[in-house]
mmCIF file of N, CA and C in Angstrom:
data_model
loop_
_atom_site.group_PDB
_atom_site.id
_atom_site.type_symbol
_atom_site.label_atom_id
_atom_site.label_comp_id
_atom_site.label_asym_id
_atom_site.label_seq_id
_atom_site.Cartn_x
_atom_site.Cartn_y
_atom_site.Cartn_z
ATOM 1 N N UNK A 1354 114.122 149.916 188.446
ATOM 2 C CA UNK A 1354 113.226 151.029 186.979
ATOM 3 C C UNK A 1354 113.269 150.130 185.854
ATOM 4 N N UNK A 1355 112.019 151.001 185.647
ATOM 5 C CA UNK A 1355 111.433 149.925 184.142
ATOM 6 C C UNK A 1355 112.542 150.277 182.943
ATOM 7 N N UNK A 1356 112.774 148.931 182.248
ATOM 8 C CA UNK A 1356 113.402 149.083 181.283
ATOM 9 C C UNK A 1356 112.568 149.368 179.592
ATOM 10 N N UNK A 1357 112.695 150.042 179.210
ATOM 11 C CA UNK A 1357 111.398 150.321 177.746
ATOM 12 C C UNK A 1357 111.933 148.954 176.810
ATOM 13 N N UNK A 1358 110.983 148.908 175.587
ATOM 14 C CA UNK A 1358 111.293 147.962 174.535
ATOM 15 C C UNK A 1358 112.248 148.009 174.132
ATOM 16 N N UNK A 1359 113.017 147.484 172.578
ATOM 17 C CA UNK A 1359 113.246 147.774 171.842
ATOM 18 C C UNK A 1359 111.980 148.251 170.871
ATOM 19 N N UNK A 1360 111.804 148.934 170.443
ATOM 20 C CA UNK A 1360 110.470 148.662 168.611
ATOM 21 C C UNK A 1360 111.068 147.830 168.063
ATOM 22 N N UNK A 1361 109.645 147.243 167.612
ATOM 23 C CA UNK A 1361 110.241 146.078 166.654
ATOM 24 C C UNK A 1361 110.433 146.956 165.141
ATOM 25 N N UNK A 1362 111.088 145.353 165.716
ATOM 26 C CA UNK A 1362 112.563 145.544 163.723
ATOM 27 C C UNK A 1362 111.404 144.784 162.456
ATOM 28 N N UNK A 1363 112.321 144.782 161.239
ATOM 29 C CA UNK A 1363 112.012 143.560 160.543
ATOM 30 C C UNK A 1363 112.006 142.374 161.066
ATOM 31 N N UNK A 1364 112.760 141.838 161.297
ATOM 32 C CA UNK A 1364 112.729 140.718 162.296
ATOM 33 C C UNK A 1364 111.636 140.799 163.368
ATOM 34 N N UNK A 1365 110.877 141.140 163.623
ATOM 35 C CA UNK A 1365 109.855 141.192 164.971
ATOM 36 C C UNK A 1365 108.437 140.625 163.417
ATOM 37 N N UNK A 1366 109.267 141.509 162.616
ATOM 38 C CA UNK A 1366 107.559 140.873 162.089
ATOM 39 C C UNK A 1366 107.789 139.827 160.955
ATOM 40 N N UNK A 1367 108.804 139.200 161.163
ATOM 41 C CA UNK A 1367 109.584 137.865 160.008
ATOM 42 C C UNK A 1367 109.036 137.458 161.327
ATOM 43 N N UNK A 1368 109.144 137.590 162.794
ATOM 44 C CA UNK A 1368 108.512 136.480 163.734
ATOM 45 C C UNK A 1368 107.936 136.006 164.343
ATOM 46 N N UNK A 1369 106.662 137.991 163.077
ATOM 47 C CA UNK A 1369 105.170 137.480 164.083
ATOM 48 C C UNK A 1369 105.054 136.244 162.315
ATOM 49 N N UNK A 1370 105.181 136.756 161.159
ATOM 50 C CA UNK A 1370 105.237 135.673 160.620
ATOM 51 C C UNK A 1370 104.660 133.884 160.474
ATOM 52 N N UNK A 1371 106.201 134.279 161.251
ATOM 53 C CA UNK A 1371 106.126 132.645 161.889
ATOM 54 C C UNK A 1371 105.165 131.534 161.964
ATOM 55 N N UNK A 1372 105.275 132.396 163.784
ATOM 56 C CA UNK A 1372 104.221 131.729 164.399
ATOM 57 C C UNK A 1372 102.166 131.687 163.569
ATOM 58 N N UNK A 1373 101.921 133.140 162.485
ATOM 59 C CA UNK A 1373 100.943 133.368 162.306
ATOM 60 C C UNK A 1373 101.155 131.912 160.757
ATOM 61 N N UNK A 1374 102.360 131.834 160.398
ATOM 62 C CA UNK A 1374 102.202 130.347 159.698
ATOM 63 C C UNK A 1374 101.984 129.056 160.188
ATOM 64 N N UNK A 1375 102.200 129.147 161.754
ATOM 65 C CA UNK A 1375 101.818 127.654 162.436
ATOM 66 C C UNK A 1375 100.370 127.594 162.719
ATOM 67 N N UNK A 1376 100.295 128.889 162.875
ATOM 68 C CA UNK A 1376 98.570 129.661 162.932
ATOM 69 C C UNK A 1376 97.377 128.823 162.375
ATOM 70 N N UNK A 1377 98.359 129.481 160.155
ATOM 71 C CA UNK A 1377 97.264 128.589 159.432
ATOM 72 C C UNK A 1377 97.540 127.332 159.556
ATOM 73 N N UNK A 1378 98.631 126.772 159.772
ATOM 74 C CA UNK A 1378 98.494 125.553 159.284
ATOM 75 C C UNK A 1378 97.803 124.508 159.990
ATOM 76 N N UNK A 1379 97.401 125.021 161.691
ATOM 77 C CA UNK A 1379 96.772 125.029 162.143
ATOM 78 C C UNK A 1379 95.614 125.256 162.126
ATOM 79 N N UNK A 1380 94.353 125.905 161.599
ATOM 80 C CA UNK A 1380 93.335 126.390 161.256
ATOM 81 C C UNK A 1380 93.096 125.205 159.833
ATOM 82 N N UNK A 1381 93.892 125.320 158.948
ATOM 83 C CA UNK A 1381 94.112 124.603 157.727
ATOM 84 C C UNK A 1381 93.758 122.776 158.227
ATOM 85 N N UNK A 1382 94.186 121.860 159.772
ATOM 86 C CA UNK A 1382 94.146 121.158 160.127
ATOM 87 C C UNK A 1382 92.462 120.780 160.737
ATOM 88 N N UNK A 1383 92.023 122.153 161.586
ATOM 89 C CA UNK A 1383 91.059 122.174 161.961
ATOM 90 C C UNK A 1383 89.856 121.501 161.056
ATOM 91 N N UNK A 1384 90.499 122.904 159.776
ATOM 92 C CA UNK A 1384 88.863 122.604 158.887
ATOM 93 C C UNK A 1384 88.932 121.323 157.599
ATOM 94 N N UNK A 1385 90.119 120.281 158.121
ATOM 95 C CA UNK A 1385 90.342 119.105 157.074
ATOM 96 C C UNK A 1385 90.156 118.204 157.883
ATOM 97 N N UNK A 1386 89.683 118.676 159.342
ATOM 98 C CA UNK A 1386 89.022 117.363 160.205
ATOM 99 C C UNK A 1386 87.736 117.128 160.829
ATOM 100 N N UNK A 1387 87.214 118.729 159.805
ATOM 101 C CA UNK A 1387 85.936 118.910 160.258
ATOM 102 C C UNK A 1387 85.115 117.946 160.066
ATOM 103 N N UNK A 1388 82.875 117.021 160.622
ATOM 104 C CA UNK A 1388 83.176 117.854 161.582
ATOM 105 C C UNK A 1388 83.739 118.059 162.979
ATOM 106 N N UNK A 1389 84.756 117.031 163.194
ATOM 107 C CA UNK A 1389 85.405 117.022 164.623
ATOM 108 C C UNK A 1389 86.559 118.065 164.518
ATOM 109 N N UNK A 1390 85.840 118.970 166.477
ATOM 110 C CA UNK A 1390 87.122 120.018 166.015
ATOM 111 C C UNK A 1390 87.677 119.554 167.517
ATOM 112 N N UNK A 1391 88.583 120.108 167.708
ATOM 113 C CA UNK A 1391 90.407 119.687 168.520
ATOM 114 C C UNK A 1391 89.176 120.024 169.730
ATOM 115 N N UNK A 1392 90.290 119.593 171.084
ATOM 116 C CA UNK A 1392 89.473 119.011 172.602
ATOM 117 C C UNK A 1392 88.975 121.122 173.171
ATOM 118 N N UNK A 1393 88.566 121.605 173.705
ATOM 119 C CA UNK A 1393 88.447 122.608 174.253
ATOM 120 C C UNK A 1393 89.845 123.682 174.125
ATOM 121 N N UNK A 1394 90.217 122.723 174.788
ATOM 122 C CA UNK A 1394 92.027 124.088 175.933
ATOM 123 C C UNK A 1394 92.446 124.328 174.240
ATOM 124 N N UNK A 1395 91.880 123.106 172.985
ATOM 125 C CA UNK A 1395 93.015 123.612 172.335
ATOM 126 C C UNK A 1395 92.666 124.220 171.249
ATOM 127 N N UNK A 1396 91.367 124.691 171.367
ATOM 128 C CA UNK A 1396 90.020 125.215 171.163
ATOM 129 C C UNK A 1396 90.111 127.100 171.444
ATOM 130 N N UNK A 1397 90.878 126.946 172.099
ATOM 131 C CA UNK A 1397 91.002 128.311 173.294
ATOM 132 C C UNK A 1397 92.737 128.862 173.232
ATOM 133 N N UNK A 1398 93.744 128.388 172.646
ATOM 134 C CA UNK A 1398 94.301 128.489 171.814
ATOM 135 C C UNK A 1398 94.670 128.645 171.145
ATOM 136 N N UNK A 1399 93.684 128.114 169.578
ATOM 137 C CA UNK A 1399 93.427 128.763 168.531
ATOM 138 C C UNK A 1399 93.476 130.485 168.287
ATOM 139 N N UNK A 1400 91.773 130.277 169.027
ATOM 140 C CA UNK A 1400 90.951 131.418 169.265
ATOM 141 C C UNK A 1400 91.710 133.130 169.256
ATOM 142 N N UNK A 1401 92.682 132.589 170.663
ATOM 143 C CA UNK A 1401 94.084 133.795 171.436
ATOM 144 C C UNK A 1401 94.896 133.749 170.653
ATOM 145 N N UNK A 1402 95.220 132.912 170.015
ATOM 146 C CA UNK A 1402 96.063 132.795 168.974
ATOM 147 C C UNK A 1402 95.037 134.102 167.162
ATOM 148 N N UNK A 1403 94.648 133.582 167.107
ATOM 149 C CA UNK A 1403 93.950 133.970 166.068
ATOM 150 C C UNK A 1403 93.518 135.956 166.461
ATOM 151 N N UNK A 1404 93.139 135.971 167.483
ATOM 152 C CA UNK A 1404 92.631 137.755 168.750
ATOM 153 C C UNK A 1404 94.456 137.877 168.694
ATOM 154 N N UNK A 1405 94.883 136.907 168.661
ATOM 155 C CA UNK A 1405 96.811 138.110 169.254
ATOM 156 C C UNK A 1405 96.226 138.376 167.674
ATOM 157 N N UNK A 1406 96.653 137.626 166.546
ATOM 158 C CA UNK A 1406 97.387 138.677 165.339
ATOM 159 C C UNK A 1406 96.124 139.495 164.940
ATOM 160 N N UNK A 1407 95.482 139.071 165.009
ATOM 161 C CA UNK A 1407 94.489 140.746 164.874
ATOM 162 C C UNK A 1407 94.578 142.251 165.696
ATOM 163 N N UNK A 1408 94.479 141.798 167.078
ATOM 164 C CA UNK A 1408 95.166 143.302 168.374
ATOM 165 C C UNK A 1408 96.410 143.340 167.851
ATOM 166 N N UNK A 1409 98.134 142.980 168.000
ATOM 167 C CA UNK A 1409 98.967 142.554 167.771
ATOM 168 C C UNK A 1409 99.414 143.079 166.850
ATOM 169 N N UNK A 1410 99.892 141.791 165.681
ATOM 170 C CA UNK A 1410 100.899 142.094 164.776
ATOM 171 C C UNK A 1410 99.976 142.889 163.485
ATOM 172 N N UNK A 1411 99.036 142.767 163.124
ATOM 173 C CA UNK A 1411 98.588 143.856 162.782
ATOM 174 C C UNK A 1411 99.289 144.787 162.649
ATOM 175 N N UNK A 1412 98.935 145.899 163.892
ATOM 176 C CA UNK A 1412 98.960 147.364 163.847
ATOM 177 C C UNK A 1412 101.036 146.979 163.861
ATOM 178 N N UNK A 1413 101.606 145.881 164.736
ATOM 179 C CA UNK A 1413 103.120 145.450 164.867
ATOM 180 C C UNK A 1413 103.757 145.657 163.021
ATOM 181 N N UNK A 1414 103.037 145.709 162.143
ATOM 182 C CA UNK A 1414 103.261 144.852 160.907
ATOM 183 C C UNK A 1414 102.610 146.944 160.171
ATOM 184 N N UNK A 1415 101.807 147.280 160.221
ATOM 185 C CA UNK A 1415 101.693 148.400 159.527
ATOM 186 C C UNK A 1415 102.911 149.978 160.293
ATOM 187 N N UNK A 1416 103.291 149.712 162.085
ATOM 188 C CA UNK A 1416 104.225 149.948 162.799
ATOM 189 C C UNK A 1416 105.148 149.927 161.807
ATOM 190 N N UNK A 1417 105.632 148.734 161.893
ATOM 191 C CA UNK A 1417 107.063 148.572 161.007
ATOM 192 C C UNK A 1417 107.179 149.219 159.700
ATOM 193 N N UNK A 1418 106.095 148.464 159.192
ATOM 194 C CA UNK A 1418 106.211 149.031 158.027
ATOM 195 C C UNK A 1418 106.389 150.021 157.263
ATOM 196 N N UNK A 1419 105.578 150.833 158.122
ATOM 197 C CA UNK A 1419 105.316 152.903 157.358
ATOM 198 C C UNK A 1419 106.737 152.685 158.031
ATOM 199 N N UNK A 1420 107.582 152.810 158.847
ATOM 200 C CA UNK A 1420 108.623 152.793 160.242
ATOM 201 C C UNK A 1420 109.959 153.539 158.511
ATOM 202 N N UNK A 1421 110.171 152.259 157.410
ATOM 203 C CA UNK A 1421 111.183 151.977 156.198
ATOM 204 C C UNK A 1421 111.362 153.519 155.444
ATOM 205 N N UNK A 1422 112.614 153.488 155.015
ATOM 206 C CA UNK A 1422 112.382 154.251 154.801
ATOM 207 C C UNK A 1422 111.969 154.918 152.918
ATOM 208 N N UNK A 1423 111.506 156.454 152.750
ATOM 209 C CA UNK A 1423 110.618 156.722 151.387
ATOM 210 C C UNK A 1423 111.523 155.769 150.214
ATOM 211 N N UNK A 1424 111.608 154.894 149.483
ATOM 212 C CA UNK A 1424 111.996 154.247 148.234
ATOM 213 C C UNK A 1424 112.472 152.715 148.826
ATOM 214 N N UNK A 1425 111.993 152.071 149.849
ATOM 215 C CA UNK A 1425 112.033 150.581 150.389
ATOM 216 C C UNK A 1425 111.648 150.458 150.973
ATOM 217 N N UNK A 1426 110.602 150.443 150.392
ATOM 218 C CA UNK A 1426 109.148 149.559 151.439
ATOM 219 C C UNK A 1426 108.126 150.310 150.802
ATOM 220 N N UNK A 1427 106.858 149.809 151.089
ATOM 221 C CA UNK A 1427 105.801 149.977 150.469
ATOM 222 C C UNK A 1427 105.549 151.599 150.619
ATOM 223 N N UNK A 1428 104.969 152.233 149.874
ATOM 224 C CA UNK A 1428 103.764 153.693 149.839
ATOM 225 C C UNK A 1428 103.070 153.804 150.707
ATOM 226 N N UNK A 1429 102.798 154.266 150.087
ATOM 227 C CA UNK A 1429 101.506 155.801 151.698
ATOM 228 C C UNK A 1429 100.145 155.046 151.590
ATOM 229 N N UNK A 1430 99.811 153.847 149.524
ATOM 230 C CA UNK A 1430 98.665 154.474 149.070
ATOM 231 C C UNK A 1430 98.455 152.573 149.581
ATOM 232 N N UNK A 1431 99.624 151.906 149.110
ATOM 233 C CA UNK A 1431 99.776 150.800 149.922
ATOM 234 C C UNK A 1431 99.734 150.785 151.332
ATOM 235 N N UNK A 1432 99.833 151.267 152.194
ATOM 236 C CA UNK A 1432 100.240 150.548 153.596
ATOM 237 C C UNK A 1432 98.066 151.183 153.799
ATOM 238 N N UNK A 1433 98.013 151.995 152.845
ATOM 239 C CA UNK A 1433 96.476 152.468 153.502
ATOM 240 C C UNK A 1433 95.889 150.715 153.400
ATOM 241 N N UNK A 1434 95.795 150.624 151.992
ATOM 242 C CA UNK A 1434 95.209 149.259 151.766
ATOM 243 C C UNK A 1434 95.243 147.701 152.087
ATOM 244 N N UNK A 1435 96.666 148.306 152.322
ATOM 245 C CA UNK A 1435 96.870 146.855 154.086
ATOM 246 C C UNK A 1435 96.035 147.106 155.294
ATOM 247 N N UNK A 1436 96.052 148.482 155.583
ATOM 248 C CA UNK A 1436 94.736 149.031 156.462
ATOM 249 C C UNK A 1436 93.476 148.534 156.762
ATOM 250 N N UNK A 1437 93.670 148.707 155.100
ATOM 251 C CA UNK A 1437 92.180 148.326 155.022
ATOM 252 C C UNK A 1437 92.286 146.835 155.056
ATOM 253 N N UNK A 1438 92.837 146.263 155.081
ATOM 254 C CA UNK A 1438 92.851 144.167 154.481
ATOM 255 C C UNK A 1438 93.231 143.903 156.394
ATOM 256 N N UNK A 1439 93.799 144.169 156.691
ATOM 257 C CA UNK A 1439 93.460 143.438 158.426
ATOM 258 C C UNK A 1439 92.414 144.763 159.545
ATOM 259 N N UNK A 1440 91.701 145.418 158.304
ATOM 260 C CA UNK A 1440 90.296 145.887 159.514
ATOM 261 C C UNK A 1440 89.394 144.983 158.359
ATOM 262 N N UNK A 1441 89.279 144.236 157.968
ATOM 263 C CA UNK A 1441 88.172 143.649 156.841
ATOM 264 C C UNK A 1441 88.762 142.245 158.364
ATOM 265 N N UNK A 1442 89.577 142.310 158.113
ATOM 266 C CA UNK A 1442 90.551 140.296 158.648
ATOM 267 C C UNK A 1442 90.202 140.451 160.204
ATOM 268 N N UNK A 1443 90.066 141.833 160.594
ATOM 269 C CA UNK A 1443 89.916 140.937 161.596
ATOM 270 C C UNK A 1443 88.030 141.069 162.168
ATOM 271 N N UNK A 1444 87.324 141.981 161.515
ATOM 272 C CA UNK A 1444 85.885 141.885 161.177
ATOM 273 C C UNK A 1444 85.935 139.950 161.266
ATOM 274 N N UNK A 1445 86.742 139.556 160.168
ATOM 275 C CA UNK A 1445 85.828 137.831 159.580
ATOM 276 C C UNK A 1445 86.856 137.196 160.699
ATOM 277 N N UNK A 1446 87.857 137.939 161.668
ATOM 278 C CA UNK A 1446 88.074 136.763 162.564
ATOM 279 C C UNK A 1446 87.548 136.727 164.460
ATOM 280 N N UNK A 1447 86.981 137.586 164.055
ATOM 281 C CA UNK A 1447 86.328 137.720 165.193
ATOM 282 C C UNK A 1447 84.754 137.272 164.611
ATOM 283 N N UNK A 1448 84.210 136.878 163.884
ATOM 284 C CA UNK A 1448 83.463 136.286 163.956
ATOM 285 C C UNK A 1448 83.033 134.531 163.433
ATOM 286 N N UNK A 1449 85.039 133.790 162.334
ATOM 287 C CA UNK A 1449 85.321 133.221 163.184
ATOM 288 C C UNK A 1449 85.742 132.438 163.844
ATOM 289 N N UNK A 1450 85.969 133.046 165.229
ATOM 290 C CA UNK A 1450 86.007 133.157 166.794
ATOM 291 C C UNK A 1450 84.667 132.929 167.566
ATOM 292 N N UNK A 1451 83.377 133.361 167.138
ATOM 293 C CA UNK A 1451 82.243 133.815 167.914
ATOM 294 C C UNK A 1451 81.580 131.961 167.006
ATOM 295 N N UNK A 1452 82.185 131.954 165.502
ATOM 296 C CA UNK A 1452 81.133 130.490 165.605
ATOM 297 C C UNK A 1452 82.170 129.430 166.398
ATOM 298 N N UNK A 1453 83.355 129.505 166.141
ATOM 299 C CA UNK A 1453 84.035 128.538 166.515
ATOM 300 C C UNK A 1453 83.488 128.184 167.784
ATOM 301 N N UNK A 1454 83.794 128.838 168.318
ATOM 302 C CA UNK A 1454 83.204 128.360 169.744
ATOM 303 C C UNK A 1454 81.354 128.140 169.860
ATOM 304 N N UNK A 1455 80.418 128.601 169.110
ATOM 305 C CA UNK A 1455 79.089 128.156 168.518
ATOM 306 C C UNK A 1455 79.627 127.065 168.177
ATOM 307 N N UNK A 1456 80.006 126.321 167.603
ATOM 308 C CA UNK A 1456 79.693 125.212 167.189
ATOM 309 C C UNK A 1456 80.735 123.856 168.231
ATOM 310 N N UNK A 1457 81.730 124.953 169.042
ATOM 311 C CA UNK A 1457 82.356 123.875 171.124
ATOM 312 C C UNK A 1457 81.268 123.530 171.788
ATOM 313 N N UNK A 1458 79.885 124.806 170.879
ATOM 314 C CA UNK A 1458 79.255 124.398 172.724
ATOM 315 C C UNK A 1458 78.090 123.493 172.730
ATOM 316 N N UNK A 1459 77.564 123.301 170.521
ATOM 317 C CA UNK A 1459 76.735 122.182 169.819
ATOM 318 C C UNK A 1459 75.981 123.775 169.873
ATOM 319 N N UNK A 1460 75.970 124.417 169.766
ATOM 320 C CA UNK A 1460 75.093 125.958 169.040
ATOM 321 C C UNK A 1460 75.286 126.321 167.902
ATOM 322 N N UNK A 1461 75.684 125.083 166.672
ATOM 323 C CA UNK A 1461 76.950 126.432 165.799
ATOM 324 C C UNK A 1461 75.316 127.893 165.124
ATOM 325 N N UNK A 1462 76.288 128.929 164.359
ATOM 326 C CA UNK A 1462 75.144 130.028 163.729
ATOM 327 C C UNK A 1462 75.384 128.531 162.347
ATOM 328 N N UNK A 1463 75.767 128.209 162.036
ATOM 329 C CA UNK A 1463 75.590 127.532 161.027
ATOM 330 C C UNK A 1463 76.286 126.424 160.472
ATOM 331 N N UNK A 1464 76.309 125.561 158.832
ATOM 332 C CA UNK A 1464 76.546 124.864 159.721
ATOM 333 C C UNK A 1464 78.052 124.022 158.954
ATOM 334 N N UNK A 1465 78.654 122.720 159.164
ATOM 335 C CA UNK A 1465 79.588 123.127 159.477
ATOM 336 C C UNK A 1465 80.431 123.500 158.201
ATOM 337 N N UNK A 1466 79.712 122.406 156.658
ATOM 338 C CA UNK A 1466 80.322 123.658 155.591
ATOM 339 C C UNK A 1466 80.707 125.065 155.666
ATOM 340 N N UNK A 1467 79.622 126.160 156.374
ATOM 341 C CA UNK A 1467 79.926 127.446 156.666
ATOM 342 C C UNK A 1467 80.916 127.504 157.217
ATOM 343 N N UNK A 1468 82.016 126.136 158.495
ATOM 344 C CA UNK A 1468 82.732 127.042 159.279
ATOM 345 C C UNK A 1468 84.535 127.028 158.840
ATOM 346 N N UNK A 1469 84.544 125.430 157.906
ATOM 347 C CA UNK A 1469 85.756 125.018 156.526
ATOM 348 C C UNK A 1469 85.144 126.309 156.168
ATOM 349 N N UNK A 1470 84.617 126.931 155.524
ATOM 350 C CA UNK A 1470 84.222 128.244 154.808
ATOM 351 C C UNK A 1470 85.473 129.428 155.329
ATOM 352 N N UNK A 1471 84.333 129.686 156.498
ATOM 353 C CA UNK A 1471 85.354 130.350 156.835
ATOM 354 C C UNK A 1471 86.839 130.246 157.915
ATOM 355 N N UNK A 1472 87.058 129.021 158.394
ATOM 356 C CA UNK A 1472 88.433 128.562 157.988
ATOM 357 C C UNK A 1472 90.011 129.498 157.335
ATOM 358 N N UNK A 1473 89.233 128.696 155.954
ATOM 359 C CA UNK A 1473 89.525 128.800 155.084
ATOM 360 C C UNK A 1473 89.892 129.482 154.868
ATOM 361 N N UNK A 1474 89.300 131.012 154.505
ATOM 362 C CA UNK A 1474 88.449 132.187 153.953
ATOM 363 C C UNK A 1474 90.078 132.381 154.813
ATOM 364 N N UNK A 1475 90.001 132.758 156.100
ATOM 365 C CA UNK A 1475 90.516 133.361 157.233
ATOM 366 C C UNK A 1475 92.482 133.508 157.010
ATOM 367 N N UNK A 1476 92.255 131.243 156.476
ATOM 368 C CA UNK A 1476 94.128 130.992 156.651
ATOM 369 C C UNK A 1476 93.980 131.220 155.042
ATOM 370 N N UNK A 1477 93.671 130.592 154.391
ATOM 371 C CA UNK A 1477 94.474 131.888 152.759
ATOM 372 C C UNK A 1477 93.975 133.018 152.692
ATOM 373 N N UNK A 1478 93.427 134.197 153.711
ATOM 374 C CA UNK A 1478 93.888 135.180 154.067
ATOM 375 C C UNK A 1478 95.333 135.971 154.116
ATOM 376 N N UNK A 1479 95.603 135.222 154.972
ATOM 377 C CA UNK A 1479 96.414 135.577 155.887
ATOM 378 C C UNK A 1479 98.047 134.724 155.561
ATOM 379 N N UNK A 1480 97.704 133.916 154.825
ATOM 380 C CA UNK A 1480 99.145 133.675 154.171
ATOM 381 C C UNK A 1480 99.467 134.263 152.917
ATOM 382 N N UNK A 1481 98.358 135.197 152.500
ATOM 383 C CA UNK A 1481 98.673 136.297 150.929
ATOM 384 C C UNK A 1481 98.844 137.370 151.605
ATOM 385 N N UNK A 1482 98.454 137.669 152.681
ATOM 386 C CA UNK A 1482 98.867 138.753 152.959
ATOM 387 C C UNK A 1482 100.948 138.567 153.830
ATOM 388 N N UNK A 1483 100.664 137.606 154.391
ATOM 389 C CA UNK A 1483 102.243 137.312 154.629
ATOM 390 C C UNK A 1483 103.150 137.861 153.635
ATOM 391 N N UNK A 1484 102.356 136.792 152.311
ATOM 392 C CA UNK A 1484 102.910 136.773 150.596
ATOM 393 C C UNK A 1484 103.423 138.388 150.732
ATOM 394 N N UNK A 1485 102.417 138.870 151.369
ATOM 395 C CA UNK A 1485 101.830 140.436 150.415
ATOM 396 C C UNK A 1485 103.579 141.790 151.150
ATOM 397 N N UNK A 1486 102.962 141.411 152.627
ATOM 398 C CA UNK A 1486 104.229 141.655 153.578
ATOM 399 C C UNK A 1486 105.759 141.613 153.243
ATOM 400 N N UNK A 1487 106.052 140.676 152.707
ATOM 401 C CA UNK A 1487 107.621 140.493 153.412
ATOM 402 C C UNK A 1487 107.196 140.829 151.639
ATOM 403 N N UNK A 1488 106.937 140.836 150.868
ATOM 404 C CA UNK A 1488 107.341 140.724 149.425
ATOM 405 C C UNK A 1488 108.425 142.682 149.967
ATOM 406 N N UNK A 1489 107.548 143.528 150.961
ATOM 407 C CA UNK A 1489 108.257 144.869 150.678
ATOM 408 C C UNK A 1489 108.960 144.452 151.715
ATOM 409 N N UNK A 1490 109.330 143.296 151.961
ATOM 410 C CA UNK A 1490 110.614 143.318 153.262
ATOM 411 C C UNK A 1490 111.444 142.843 152.411
ATOM 412 N N UNK A 1491 111.069 142.799 151.451
ATOM 413 C CA UNK A 1491 112.597 141.746 150.216
ATOM 414 C C UNK A 1491 112.613 142.812 150.011
ATOM 415 N N UNK A 1492 112.776 144.430 149.046
ATOM 416 C CA UNK A 1492 112.285 144.986 149.150
ATOM 417 C C UNK A 1492 112.886 146.183 149.452
ATOM 418 N N UNK A 1493 112.272 146.051 150.847
ATOM 419 C CA UNK A 1493 112.616 147.181 152.218
ATOM 420 C C UNK A 1493 113.955 146.687 152.572
ATOM 421 N N UNK A 1494 114.766 145.837 151.922
ATOM 422 C CA UNK A 1494 115.954 146.199 152.334
ATOM 423 C C UNK A 1494 116.861 145.986 151.571
ATOM 424 N N UNK A 1495 116.906 146.923 149.890
ATOM 425 C CA UNK A 1495 117.526 147.520 149.292
ATOM 426 C C UNK A 1495 116.581 148.972 149.030
ATOM 427 N N UNK A 1496 117.036 149.455 148.252
ATOM 428 C CA UNK A 1496 116.399 150.403 146.976
ATOM 429 C C UNK A 1496 114.945 149.624 146.535
ATOM 430 N N UNK A 1497 114.278 150.689 145.851
ATOM 431 C CA UNK A 1497 112.934 150.184 145.233
ATOM 432 C C UNK A 1497 114.454 149.625 143.491
ATOM 433 N N UNK A 1498 113.533 148.915 143.199
ATOM 434 C CA UNK A 1498 113.976 148.222 141.950
ATOM 435 C C UNK A 1498 115.618 147.931 141.917
ATOM 436 N N UNK A 1499 116.217 147.832 142.201
ATOM 437 C CA UNK A 1499 118.054 146.538 142.998
ATOM 438 C C UNK A 1499 117.245 145.892 142.936
ATOM 439 N N UNK A 1500 118.638 145.203 141.816
ATOM 440 C CA UNK A 1500 117.651 143.392 141.437
ATOM 441 C C UNK A 1500 118.129 142.407 143.496
ATOM 442 N N UNK A 1501 117.879 141.524 143.509
ATOM 443 C CA UNK A 1501 118.003 141.115 144.859
ATOM 444 C C UNK A 1501 119.522 141.089 144.800
#
C-alpha cells in the first residue's frame, strides 16, 4: 500500500535553505575560479541543483509560508512579492544553466565576465531570498510583534 508523504514543514524549508546555501557557496567558487570551469560531472550536478531549487523549492517555500496562520508569517502581499521574485529567479536560473553549458561546450554566448556576473547575481539573490524567508520563519514561530 502506498504511503503518503507528510506535508512539508518549516523544518523542510530550513533543510532546503541549507542545500541552497551550499549551492550558493559552490556557485561562488565557480565564479571565483573563472575562466576555468568544474569538470562536466560537477557542472551537471550544479545545474541539476539550480533547476531543483527553481522547480521544487520555490513552490514548496510558498506553500509552507502560505500555510502559516494569519499574523504568524508573511502577508498575502508579501507572498505575492515572493512569488514574483521566484518567477524572475527561475528565468535567471534557466539562463544561467544555458550559459554554463554553452561555456562548457566551448561555445559561450557571452564572455567570462558575463558568466561571472550571472553566477554572482544568482547566488547573491539566493542568499537574499533565504534571509527574507527566514525572517518570516522567525516571525512565524510566534505572533508578529512579539519579542524573540
